[in-house]
XYZ file of C-alpha atoms in Angstrom:
641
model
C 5.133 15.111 3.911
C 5.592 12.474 6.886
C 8.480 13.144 8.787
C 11.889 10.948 8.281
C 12.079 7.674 9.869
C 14.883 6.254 11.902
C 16.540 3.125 11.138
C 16.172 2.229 14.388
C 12.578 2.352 13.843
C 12.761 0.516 10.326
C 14.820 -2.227 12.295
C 11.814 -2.955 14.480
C 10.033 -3.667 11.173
C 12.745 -5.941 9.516
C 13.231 -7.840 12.654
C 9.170 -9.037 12.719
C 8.056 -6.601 15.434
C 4.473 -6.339 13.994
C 3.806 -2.354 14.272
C 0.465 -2.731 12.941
C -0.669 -5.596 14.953
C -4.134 -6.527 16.321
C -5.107 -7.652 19.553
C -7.732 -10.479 18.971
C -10.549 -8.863 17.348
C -11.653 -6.788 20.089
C -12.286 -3.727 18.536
C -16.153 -3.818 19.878
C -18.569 -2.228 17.242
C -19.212 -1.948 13.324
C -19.998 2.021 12.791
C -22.383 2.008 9.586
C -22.137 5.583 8.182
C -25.021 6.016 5.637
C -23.236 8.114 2.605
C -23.904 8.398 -0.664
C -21.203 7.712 -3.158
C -22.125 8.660 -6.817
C -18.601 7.428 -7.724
C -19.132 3.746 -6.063
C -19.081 1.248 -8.465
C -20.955 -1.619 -5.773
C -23.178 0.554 -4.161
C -24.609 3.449 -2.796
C -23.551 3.410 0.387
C -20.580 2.818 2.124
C -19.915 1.487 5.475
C -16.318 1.582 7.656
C -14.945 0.381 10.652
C -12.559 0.491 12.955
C -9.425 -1.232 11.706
C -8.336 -3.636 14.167
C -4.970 -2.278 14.959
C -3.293 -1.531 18.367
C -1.569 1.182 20.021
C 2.328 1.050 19.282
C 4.536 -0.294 21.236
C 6.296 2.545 23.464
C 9.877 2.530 21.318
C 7.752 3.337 18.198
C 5.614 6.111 19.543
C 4.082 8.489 16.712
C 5.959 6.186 14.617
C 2.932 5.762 11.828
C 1.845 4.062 8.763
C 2.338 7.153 6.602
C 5.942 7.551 8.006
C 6.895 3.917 7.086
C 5.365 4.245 3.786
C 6.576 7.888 3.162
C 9.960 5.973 3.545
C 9.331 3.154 1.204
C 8.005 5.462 -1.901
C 11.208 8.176 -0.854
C 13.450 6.174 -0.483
C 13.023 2.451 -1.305
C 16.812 1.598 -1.356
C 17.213 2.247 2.959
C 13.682 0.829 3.108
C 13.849 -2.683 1.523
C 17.667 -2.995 1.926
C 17.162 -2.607 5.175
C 14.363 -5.388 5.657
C 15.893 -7.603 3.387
C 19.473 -8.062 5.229
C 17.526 -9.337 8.550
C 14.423 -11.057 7.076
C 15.754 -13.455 4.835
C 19.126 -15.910 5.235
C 21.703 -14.692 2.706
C 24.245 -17.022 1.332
C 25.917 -14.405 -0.275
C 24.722 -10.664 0.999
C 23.836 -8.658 -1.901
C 25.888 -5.322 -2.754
C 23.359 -3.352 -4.662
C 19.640 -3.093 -4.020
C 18.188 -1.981 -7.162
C 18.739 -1.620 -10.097
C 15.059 -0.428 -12.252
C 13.848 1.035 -15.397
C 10.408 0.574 -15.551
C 10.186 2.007 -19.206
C 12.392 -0.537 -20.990
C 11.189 -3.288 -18.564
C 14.156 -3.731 -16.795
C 13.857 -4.405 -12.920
C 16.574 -5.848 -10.845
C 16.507 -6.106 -6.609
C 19.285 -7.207 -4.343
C 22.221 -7.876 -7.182
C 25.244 -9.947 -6.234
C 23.234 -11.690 -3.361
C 22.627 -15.046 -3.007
C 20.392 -17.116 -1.285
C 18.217 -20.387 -1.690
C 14.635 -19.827 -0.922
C 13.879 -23.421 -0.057
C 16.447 -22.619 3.165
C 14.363 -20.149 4.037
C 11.062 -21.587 3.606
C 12.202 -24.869 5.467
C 16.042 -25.225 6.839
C 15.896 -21.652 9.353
C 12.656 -22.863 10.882
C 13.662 -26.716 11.942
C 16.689 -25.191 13.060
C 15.018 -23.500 15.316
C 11.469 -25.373 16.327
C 11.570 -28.630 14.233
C 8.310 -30.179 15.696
C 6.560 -26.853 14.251
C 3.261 -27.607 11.719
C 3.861 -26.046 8.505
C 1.289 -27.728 6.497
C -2.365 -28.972 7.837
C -3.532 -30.497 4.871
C -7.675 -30.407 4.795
C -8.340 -33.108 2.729
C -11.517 -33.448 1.035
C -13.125 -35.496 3.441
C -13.719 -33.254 6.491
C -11.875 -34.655 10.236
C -9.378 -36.307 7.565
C -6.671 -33.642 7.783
C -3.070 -34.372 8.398
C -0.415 -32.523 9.969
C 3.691 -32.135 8.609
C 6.326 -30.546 10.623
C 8.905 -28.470 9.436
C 11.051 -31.513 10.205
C 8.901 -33.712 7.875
C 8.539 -31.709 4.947
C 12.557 -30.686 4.968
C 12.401 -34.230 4.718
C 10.440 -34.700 1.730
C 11.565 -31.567 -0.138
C 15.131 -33.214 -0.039
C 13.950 -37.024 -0.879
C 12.097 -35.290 -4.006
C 14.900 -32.969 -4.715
C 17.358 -35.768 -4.857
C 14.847 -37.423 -6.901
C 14.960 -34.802 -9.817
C 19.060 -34.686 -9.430
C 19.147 -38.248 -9.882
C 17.243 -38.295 -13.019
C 19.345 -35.439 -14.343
C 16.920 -32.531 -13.641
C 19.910 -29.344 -13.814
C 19.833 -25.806 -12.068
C 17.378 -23.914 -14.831
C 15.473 -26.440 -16.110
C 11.624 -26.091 -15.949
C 9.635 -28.331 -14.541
C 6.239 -28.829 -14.554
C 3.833 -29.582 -11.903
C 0.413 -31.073 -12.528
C -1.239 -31.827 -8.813
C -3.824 -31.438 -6.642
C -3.564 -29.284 -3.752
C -1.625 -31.654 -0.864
C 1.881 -31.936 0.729
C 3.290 -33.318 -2.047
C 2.736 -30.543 -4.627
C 4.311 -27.854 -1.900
C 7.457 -30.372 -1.631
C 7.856 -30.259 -5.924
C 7.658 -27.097 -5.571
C 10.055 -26.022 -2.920
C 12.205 -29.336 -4.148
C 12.515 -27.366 -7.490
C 13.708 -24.208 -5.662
C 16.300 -26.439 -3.564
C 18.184 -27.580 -6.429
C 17.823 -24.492 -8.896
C 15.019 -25.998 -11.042
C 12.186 -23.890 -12.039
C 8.937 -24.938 -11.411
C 5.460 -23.907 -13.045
C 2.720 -25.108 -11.439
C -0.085 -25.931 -13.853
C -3.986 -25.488 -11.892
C -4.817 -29.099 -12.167
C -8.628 -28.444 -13.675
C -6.987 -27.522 -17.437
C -7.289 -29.605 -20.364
C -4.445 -31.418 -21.858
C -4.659 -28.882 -24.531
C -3.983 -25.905 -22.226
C -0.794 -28.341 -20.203
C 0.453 -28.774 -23.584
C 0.739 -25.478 -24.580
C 2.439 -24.781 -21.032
C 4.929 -27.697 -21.349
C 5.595 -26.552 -24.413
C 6.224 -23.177 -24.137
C 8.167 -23.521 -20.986
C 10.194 -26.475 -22.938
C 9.842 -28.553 -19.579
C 11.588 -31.934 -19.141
C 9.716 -33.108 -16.398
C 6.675 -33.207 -14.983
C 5.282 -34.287 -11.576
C 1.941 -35.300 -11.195
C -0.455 -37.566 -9.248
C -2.935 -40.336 -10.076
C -5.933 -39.031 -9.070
C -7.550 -35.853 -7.976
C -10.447 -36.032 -5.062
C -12.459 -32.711 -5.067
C -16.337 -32.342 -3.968
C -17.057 -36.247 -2.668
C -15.294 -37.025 -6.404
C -12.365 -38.783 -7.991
C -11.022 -37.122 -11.698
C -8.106 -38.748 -13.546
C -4.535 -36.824 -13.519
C -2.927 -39.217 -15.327
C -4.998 -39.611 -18.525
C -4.484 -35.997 -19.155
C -0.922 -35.479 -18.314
C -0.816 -38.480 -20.988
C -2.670 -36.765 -24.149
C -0.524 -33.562 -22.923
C 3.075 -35.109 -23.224
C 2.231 -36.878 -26.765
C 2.778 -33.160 -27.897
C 5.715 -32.280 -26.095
C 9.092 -33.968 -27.087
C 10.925 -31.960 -24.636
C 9.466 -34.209 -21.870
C 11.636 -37.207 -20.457
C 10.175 -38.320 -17.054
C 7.143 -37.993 -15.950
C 6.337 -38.563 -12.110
C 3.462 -39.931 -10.588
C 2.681 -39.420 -7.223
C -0.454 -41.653 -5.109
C -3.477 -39.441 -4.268
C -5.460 -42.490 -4.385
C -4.788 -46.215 -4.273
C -6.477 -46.675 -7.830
C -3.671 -47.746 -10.226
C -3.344 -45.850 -13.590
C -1.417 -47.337 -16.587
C 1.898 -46.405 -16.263
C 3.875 -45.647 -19.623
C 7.566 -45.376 -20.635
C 8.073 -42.444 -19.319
C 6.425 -42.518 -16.122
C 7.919 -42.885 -12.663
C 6.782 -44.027 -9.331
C 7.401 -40.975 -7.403
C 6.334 -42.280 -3.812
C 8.721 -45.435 -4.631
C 11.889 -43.622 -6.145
C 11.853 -40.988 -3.203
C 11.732 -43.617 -0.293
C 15.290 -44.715 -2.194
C 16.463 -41.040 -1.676
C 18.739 -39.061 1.064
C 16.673 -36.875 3.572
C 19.448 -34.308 3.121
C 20.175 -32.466 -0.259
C 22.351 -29.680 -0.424
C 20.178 -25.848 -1.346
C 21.928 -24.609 -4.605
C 23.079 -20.570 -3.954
C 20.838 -18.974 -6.228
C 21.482 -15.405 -7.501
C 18.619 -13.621 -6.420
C 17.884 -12.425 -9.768
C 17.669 -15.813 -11.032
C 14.514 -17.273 -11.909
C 12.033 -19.097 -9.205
C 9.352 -19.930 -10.960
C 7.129 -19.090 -13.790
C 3.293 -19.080 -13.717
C 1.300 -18.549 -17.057
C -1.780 -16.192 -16.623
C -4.247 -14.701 -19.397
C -3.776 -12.102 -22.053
C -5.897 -10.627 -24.673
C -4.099 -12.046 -27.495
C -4.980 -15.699 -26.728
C -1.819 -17.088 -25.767
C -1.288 -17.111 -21.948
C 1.707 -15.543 -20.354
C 4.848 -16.953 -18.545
C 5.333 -14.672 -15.822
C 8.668 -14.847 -14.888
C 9.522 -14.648 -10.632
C 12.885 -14.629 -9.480
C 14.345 -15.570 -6.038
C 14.803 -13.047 -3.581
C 12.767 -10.151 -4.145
C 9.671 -12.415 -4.884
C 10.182 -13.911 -1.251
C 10.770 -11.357 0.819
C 7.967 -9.132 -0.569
C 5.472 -12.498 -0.067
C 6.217 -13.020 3.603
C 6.160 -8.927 4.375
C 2.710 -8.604 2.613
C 1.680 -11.922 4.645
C 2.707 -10.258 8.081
C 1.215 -7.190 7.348
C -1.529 -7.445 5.314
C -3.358 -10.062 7.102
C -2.166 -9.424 10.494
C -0.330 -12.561 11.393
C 1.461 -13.247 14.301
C 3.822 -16.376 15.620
C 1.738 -19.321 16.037
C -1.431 -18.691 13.958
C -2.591 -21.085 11.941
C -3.357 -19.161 8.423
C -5.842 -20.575 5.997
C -6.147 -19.369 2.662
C -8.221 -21.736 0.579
C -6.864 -20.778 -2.887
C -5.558 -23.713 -5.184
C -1.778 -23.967 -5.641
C -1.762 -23.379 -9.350
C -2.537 -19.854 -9.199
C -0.337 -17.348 -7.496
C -2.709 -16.879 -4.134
C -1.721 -20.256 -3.540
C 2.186 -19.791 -3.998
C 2.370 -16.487 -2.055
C -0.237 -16.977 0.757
C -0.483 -20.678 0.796
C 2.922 -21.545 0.410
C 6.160 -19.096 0.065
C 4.882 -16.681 2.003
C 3.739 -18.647 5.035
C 7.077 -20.554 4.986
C 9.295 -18.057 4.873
C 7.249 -16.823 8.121
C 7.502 -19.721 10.048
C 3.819 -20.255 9.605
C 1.324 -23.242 10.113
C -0.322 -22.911 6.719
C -3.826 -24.812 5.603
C -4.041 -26.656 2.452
C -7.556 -26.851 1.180
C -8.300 -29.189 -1.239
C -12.025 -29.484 -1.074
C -15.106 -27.154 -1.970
C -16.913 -24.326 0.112
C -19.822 -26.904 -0.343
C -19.096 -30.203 0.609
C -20.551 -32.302 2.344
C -22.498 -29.179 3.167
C -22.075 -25.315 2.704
C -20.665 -25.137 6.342
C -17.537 -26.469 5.195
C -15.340 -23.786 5.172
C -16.511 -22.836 8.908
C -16.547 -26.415 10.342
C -12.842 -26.154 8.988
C -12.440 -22.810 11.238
C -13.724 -24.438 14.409
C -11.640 -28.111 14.059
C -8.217 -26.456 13.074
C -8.462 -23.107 15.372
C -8.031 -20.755 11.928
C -6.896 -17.360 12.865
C -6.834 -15.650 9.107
C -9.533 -16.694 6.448
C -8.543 -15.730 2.884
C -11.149 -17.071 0.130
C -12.661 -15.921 -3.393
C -15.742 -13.291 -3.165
C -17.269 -15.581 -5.832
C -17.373 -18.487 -3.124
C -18.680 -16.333 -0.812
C -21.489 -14.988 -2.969
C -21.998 -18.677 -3.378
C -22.520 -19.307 0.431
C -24.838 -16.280 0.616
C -27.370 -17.905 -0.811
C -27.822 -20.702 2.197
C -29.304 -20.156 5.779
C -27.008 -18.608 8.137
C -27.274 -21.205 10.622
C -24.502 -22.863 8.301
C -22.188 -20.534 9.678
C -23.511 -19.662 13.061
C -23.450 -23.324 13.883
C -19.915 -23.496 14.321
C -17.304 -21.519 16.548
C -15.317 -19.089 14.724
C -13.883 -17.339 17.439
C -10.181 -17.951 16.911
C -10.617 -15.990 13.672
C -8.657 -12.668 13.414
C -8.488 -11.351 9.880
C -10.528 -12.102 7.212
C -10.150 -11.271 3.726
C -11.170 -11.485 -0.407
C -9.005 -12.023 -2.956
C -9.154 -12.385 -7.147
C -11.840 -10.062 -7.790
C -13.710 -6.627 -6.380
C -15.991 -7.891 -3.462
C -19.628 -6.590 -3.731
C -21.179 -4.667 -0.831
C -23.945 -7.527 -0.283
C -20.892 -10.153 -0.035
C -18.569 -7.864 2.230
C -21.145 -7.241 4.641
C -22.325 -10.834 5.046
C -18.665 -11.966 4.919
C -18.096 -9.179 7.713
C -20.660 -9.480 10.424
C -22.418 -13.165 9.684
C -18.955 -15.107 9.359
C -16.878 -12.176 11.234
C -19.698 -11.200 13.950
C -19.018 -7.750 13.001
C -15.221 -8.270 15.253
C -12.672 -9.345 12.501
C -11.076 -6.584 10.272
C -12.627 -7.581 6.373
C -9.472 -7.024 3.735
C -10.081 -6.834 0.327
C -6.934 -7.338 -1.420
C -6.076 -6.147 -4.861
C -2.889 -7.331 -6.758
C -1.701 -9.679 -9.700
C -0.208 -12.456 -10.915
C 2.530 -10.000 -11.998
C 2.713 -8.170 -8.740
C 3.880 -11.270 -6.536
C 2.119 -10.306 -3.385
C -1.039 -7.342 -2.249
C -0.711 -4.264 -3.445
C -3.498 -2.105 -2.311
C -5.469 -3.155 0.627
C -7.088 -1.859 3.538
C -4.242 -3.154 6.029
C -1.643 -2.062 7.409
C -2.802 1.020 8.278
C -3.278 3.948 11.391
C -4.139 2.910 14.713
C -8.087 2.828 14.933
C -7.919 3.596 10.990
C -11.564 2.888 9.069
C -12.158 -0.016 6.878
C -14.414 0.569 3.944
C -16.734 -2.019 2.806
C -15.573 -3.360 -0.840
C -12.828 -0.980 -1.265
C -9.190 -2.134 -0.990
C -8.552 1.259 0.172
C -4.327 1.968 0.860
C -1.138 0.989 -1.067
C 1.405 -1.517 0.358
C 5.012 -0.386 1.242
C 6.538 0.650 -2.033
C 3.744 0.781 -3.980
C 2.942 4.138 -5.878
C -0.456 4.328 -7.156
C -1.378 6.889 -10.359
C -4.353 7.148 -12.306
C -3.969 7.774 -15.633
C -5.841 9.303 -18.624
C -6.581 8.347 -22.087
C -3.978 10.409 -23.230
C -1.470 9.151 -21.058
C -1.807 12.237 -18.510
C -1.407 11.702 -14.737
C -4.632 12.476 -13.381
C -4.200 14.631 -10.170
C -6.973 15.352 -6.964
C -9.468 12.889 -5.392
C -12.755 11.745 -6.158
C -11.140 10.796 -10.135
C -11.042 7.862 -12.291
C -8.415 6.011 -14.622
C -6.191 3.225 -16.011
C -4.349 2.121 -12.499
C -0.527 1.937 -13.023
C 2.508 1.711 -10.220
C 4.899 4.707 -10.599
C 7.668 2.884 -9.166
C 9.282 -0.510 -8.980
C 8.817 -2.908 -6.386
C 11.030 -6.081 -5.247
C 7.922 -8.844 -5.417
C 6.996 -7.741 -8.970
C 7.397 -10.191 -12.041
C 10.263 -9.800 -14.298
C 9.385 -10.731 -17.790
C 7.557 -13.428 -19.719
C 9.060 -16.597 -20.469
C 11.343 -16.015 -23.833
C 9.783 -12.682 -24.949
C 10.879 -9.879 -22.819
C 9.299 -7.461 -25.577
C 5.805 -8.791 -25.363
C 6.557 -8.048 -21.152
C 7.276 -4.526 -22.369
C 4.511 -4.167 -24.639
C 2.037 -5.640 -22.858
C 3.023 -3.290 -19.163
C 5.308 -0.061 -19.728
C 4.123 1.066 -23.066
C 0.685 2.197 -22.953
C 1.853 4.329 -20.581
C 5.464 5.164 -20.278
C 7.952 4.327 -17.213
C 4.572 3.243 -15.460
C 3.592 -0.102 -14.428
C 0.328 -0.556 -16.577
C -2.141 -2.794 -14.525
C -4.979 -3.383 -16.916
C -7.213 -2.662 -14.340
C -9.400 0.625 -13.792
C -9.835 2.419 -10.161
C -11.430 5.212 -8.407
C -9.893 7.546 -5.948
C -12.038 8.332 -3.293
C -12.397 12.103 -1.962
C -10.636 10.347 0.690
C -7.385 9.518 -1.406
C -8.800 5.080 -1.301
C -9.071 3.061 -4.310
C -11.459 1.185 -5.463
C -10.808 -1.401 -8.115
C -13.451 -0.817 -11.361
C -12.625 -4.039 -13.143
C -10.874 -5.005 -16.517
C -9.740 -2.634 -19.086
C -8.849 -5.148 -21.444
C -10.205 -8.638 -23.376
C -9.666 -10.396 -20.327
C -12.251 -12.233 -18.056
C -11.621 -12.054 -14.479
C -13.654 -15.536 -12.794
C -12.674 -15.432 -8.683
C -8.936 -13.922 -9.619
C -8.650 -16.665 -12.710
C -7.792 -14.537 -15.961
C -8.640 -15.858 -18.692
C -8.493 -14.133 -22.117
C -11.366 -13.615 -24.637
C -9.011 -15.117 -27.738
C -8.420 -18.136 -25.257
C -12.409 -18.730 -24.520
C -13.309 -17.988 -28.207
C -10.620 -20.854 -29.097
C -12.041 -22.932 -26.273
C -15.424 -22.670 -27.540
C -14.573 -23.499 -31.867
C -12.217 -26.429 -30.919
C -14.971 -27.492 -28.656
C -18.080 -26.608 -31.279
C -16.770 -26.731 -34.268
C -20.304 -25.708 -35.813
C -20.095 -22.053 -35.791
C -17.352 -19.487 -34.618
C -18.568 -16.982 -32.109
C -17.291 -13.561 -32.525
C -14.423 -12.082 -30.107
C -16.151 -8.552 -30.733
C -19.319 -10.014 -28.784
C -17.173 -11.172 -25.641
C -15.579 -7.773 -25.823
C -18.673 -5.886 -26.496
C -20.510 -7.998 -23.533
C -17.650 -7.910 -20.747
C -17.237 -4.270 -21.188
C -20.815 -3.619 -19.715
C -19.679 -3.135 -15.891
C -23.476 -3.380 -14.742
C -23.980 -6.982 -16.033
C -20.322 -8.044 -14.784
C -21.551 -10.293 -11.590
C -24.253 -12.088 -14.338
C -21.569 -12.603 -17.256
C -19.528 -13.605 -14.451
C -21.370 -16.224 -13.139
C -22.160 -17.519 -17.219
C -18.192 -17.326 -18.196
C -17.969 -19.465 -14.879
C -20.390 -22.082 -15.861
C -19.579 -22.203 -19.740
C -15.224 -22.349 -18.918
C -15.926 -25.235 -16.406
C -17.929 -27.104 -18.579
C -15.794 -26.167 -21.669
C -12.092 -27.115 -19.558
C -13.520 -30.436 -18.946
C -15.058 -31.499 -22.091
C -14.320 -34.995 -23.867
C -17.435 -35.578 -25.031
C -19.056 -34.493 -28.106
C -22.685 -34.801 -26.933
C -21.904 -32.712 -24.357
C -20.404 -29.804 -26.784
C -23.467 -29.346 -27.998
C -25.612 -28.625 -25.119
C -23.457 -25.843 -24.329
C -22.729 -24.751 -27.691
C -26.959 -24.622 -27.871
C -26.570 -22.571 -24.096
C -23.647 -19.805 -24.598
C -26.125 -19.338 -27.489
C -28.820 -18.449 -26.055
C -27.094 -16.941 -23.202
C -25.077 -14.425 -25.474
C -28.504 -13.691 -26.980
C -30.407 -12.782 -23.940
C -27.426 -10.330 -22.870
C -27.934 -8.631 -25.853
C -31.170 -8.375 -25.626
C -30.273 -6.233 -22.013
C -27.938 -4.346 -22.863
């Protein structure tokens, strides 16, 4: 066992002093060791590196990884009360730090504090360096992007925020949001948090069908939206299907429509200029004290009973684990400019595009376009013009981009880049290595996170780690401060040693993990402490490596995982009748077809195609050209199999 650590030591960490920090890439040379790996579920061979990490500073000497982390899995009370009574801006400071029972699903962090996460995000940064960017919003057009301070987008959080009060929008009411990925959608959302609301941000690609089933379940009163959407060189309508969604859901009284566009949209009795009732509006609004187990937000993800989730994330422990696993994971520093390219309405894009990044006094990039347009050197002409230092994307985009000439990447200077990393799903050795040393030049430490939805931040990944520590191609490789690994049989037994697979549950609670689902705390208790008692049940399979890594095997469930977007067989299945209403396809055959782990990049790429086609449909001509390809599709995969 590591030795103890001093809180001397752990007050270096609280305090921001990256221990684990990089200096620039420089680590000179990718060391390809040929080894055969029986147990590798992406290949047969496996490739490390030298993670980018420095010597410590002199006050931390021998001071390691394993010591820190020994301390956070020993004794997590020292460890995260510790870090959270100088990293986050307490109204209130809190008098106990947990309080957890993992096997009746109860998990409490920080009780009697309070705090307001918007004054964290927004209010301790402009106090300090106002002009600061916080948001460079890459607009779909590329050399388009626009720039907000901290200053500005105080500013707008409180105009919106004053907005809500003054329509009657109370500490604990939902709200929903329903908007493309811009300035404006980060504002709702932190405007929410101001004032006590609780915002769930709905991915603005789903049907009315699937926002109406969200409204309604969350019992919102509001919703924000925009006009328009501009994605790929084209213009979709918000508005129209915010409309069809709220003719279902008597709950709503306002909804509020913010200008992506100048194309006007028929406005209705219930809609609200946003842009012209904020200009009204004070720039100052008072942050409401928030308990810190009080709710934040709630985002609804996929389960294998059909009806998606409301996962439930409260204040303080969901913010302070978010802007640790920023600073550590992806190795940011003051002044970087991070860029994670995930959409807003899933929770990459509210803990690495938003609350994370905030709370860190980050410049953060908000990407609303496509890998591919104009051309498939978007993402790296987007490097070069804003000087990004951390690159967090989808394997299933990159995969995409594989598939052009390299001179797509090479044509453009990606020097300032320091980090780059996957998210949403396992990364395939073909992807990693491309990823690596085409877009990376071999320089850049590759991280392959793994975590949830329900985790709130990364859980396993390959950083923070040992000085001069190896990086293993598709592997997210070492668990995050306070997060306890176990692989578990199908009898429920812990399975012991290395080089062994299982179900991959968390022993032990953590302060960024979710705390129930919206109004049924026993279907949070069913669905991830009771297959396997007082553990964390993740759904997902893993390997331990002879080496004591995981590796991440995929699903164990009915649930589809498309670039980190879960989405359940019962939900597809009732996609696909209310969409064909010819024949009914059989869950067994989803089940039967997903479960084949050799075919899961093909079915991937189908579910991907059939689910965009199938969110978007309105017209009936349309239904049947897929209905007439799934079947085929589903026929040829059994004829494979």
């Amino acid at each position: 066992m590591a030795g103890r650590v001093s809180l001397s030591l752990l007050n270096s960490l609280v305090r921001g002093n990256v221990i684990f920090r990089s200096k620039k890439c420089l680590r000179k040379s990718v060391v390809l060791i040929s080894r055969f790996n029986a147990r590798s579920v992406s290949s047969s061979s496996s490739s490390s590196i030298s993670a980018a990490q420095p010597d410590l500073s002199s006050h931390l000497a021998g001071k390691t990884y394993a010591d820190l982390y020994d301390l956070s899995v020993r004794d997590p009370k020292t460890f995260w009360g510790s870090i959270a009574k100088e990293r986050l801006a307490w109204t209130k400071p809190f008098d106990q730090v947990t309080d957890c029972d993992l096997s009746s699903g109860k998990i409490n962090w920080f009780l009697g504090g309070q705090l307001n996460v918007s004054v964290n995000c927004l209010d301790v940064h402009v106090a300090k360096d106002p002009d600061r960017v916080a948001l460079i919003w890459e607009k779909d057009e590329p050399g388009t992007e626009e720039r907000i301070t901290y200053r500005e987008l105080l500013e707008m959080t409180c105009r919106l925020a004053n907005t809500l009060k003054s329509y009657g929008v109370q500490r604990g009411e939902r709200v929903a949001i329903y908007m493309p990925v811009s300035p404006m959608a980060v504002a709702a959302m932190l405007a929410c948090a101001r004032i006590g609301a609780i915002h769930t941000v709905v991915f603005a690609g789903f049907s009315s069908e699937a926002l109406a089933g969200r409204i309604q379940d969350a019992q919102c009163k509001i919703v924000i939206t925009s006009n328009q959407g501009v994605r790929g060189g084209r213009i979709f309508d918000l508005k129209s299907t915010v409309d069809n969604a709220v003719k279902s859901c008597p709950s709503v009284r306002h909804v509020f429509v913010a200008k992506r566009t100048n194309e006007s949209v028929p406005m209705g009795k219930l809609d609200i200029s946003l842009d012209e009732v904020m200009v009204g509006q004070s720039p100052v609004c008072a942050p409401e004290p928030m308990d810190s187990e009080e709710m934040l937000f709630m985002l609804y993800t996929s389960g294998s009973t059909g009806k998606p989730k409301g996962i439930v994330h409260t204040q303080a422990g969901y913010l302070l684990y978010a802007s640790l696993t920023h600073q550590y994971v992806f190795d940011y520093t003051p002044g970087d400019v991070f860029g994670c390219v995930a959409d807003i309405g899933w929770i990459t894009g509210h803990s690495y595009v938003v609350y994370g990044p905030l709370c860190n006094g980050a410049t953060s990039v908000l990407f609303e376009s496509t890998p591919v347009y104009p051309n498939p050197g978007r993402y790296w002409e987007t490097v070069q013009r804003l000087r990004i230092n951390q690159f967090y994307g989808a394997p299933t985009a990159i995969r995409l981009l594989l598939k052009y000439e390299e001179n797509w990447v090479k044509k453009y200077d990606r020097s300032s880049l320091k980090t780059l990393a996957s998210v949403g799903e396992p990364i395939n050795h073909e992807a990693w290595e491309w990823f690596h040393n085409v877009v990376g030049d071999g320089r850049c430490p590759l991280v392959d996170t793994w975590w949830q939805t329900e985790t709130g931040g990364v859980c396993i990944a390959p950083l923070p780690a040992e000085p001069g520590a190896e990086i293993r191609p598709a592997m997210a490789m070492r668990p995050f401060f306070g997060i306890q690994p176990a692989l578990l049989g199908e009898k429920g037994q812990i399975i012991t040693g290395n080089d062994v697979s299982g179900a991959l549950c968390i022993s032990k609670p953590w302060p960024g993990m979710a705390r129930t689902i919206f109004g049924d705390h026993q279907r949070f208790v069913d669905a991830y402490f009771k297959p396997y008692q007082g553990q964390y049940f993740t759904g997902d399979g893993a390997y331990r490596t002879e080496d004591g890594y995981y590796q991440i095997t995929g699903r164990m469930d009915d649930v589809i995982n498309i670039s980190g977007h879960r989405l359940g067989t019962a939900e597809i299945e009732d996609a696909l009748v209310r969409k064909f209403i010819y024949h009914k396809l059989n869950n067994s055959v989803f089940k039967f077809i997903y479960h084949k782990q050799h075919n899961s990049v093909f079915l991937r790429f189908l579910f991907q195609i059939v689910l965009s086609k199938t969110f978007c449909l309105h017209n009936k001509y349309w239904s049947i050209y897929i209905y007439i390809y799934v079947c085929v599709c589903v026929l040829c995969i059994c004829l494979c199999i």
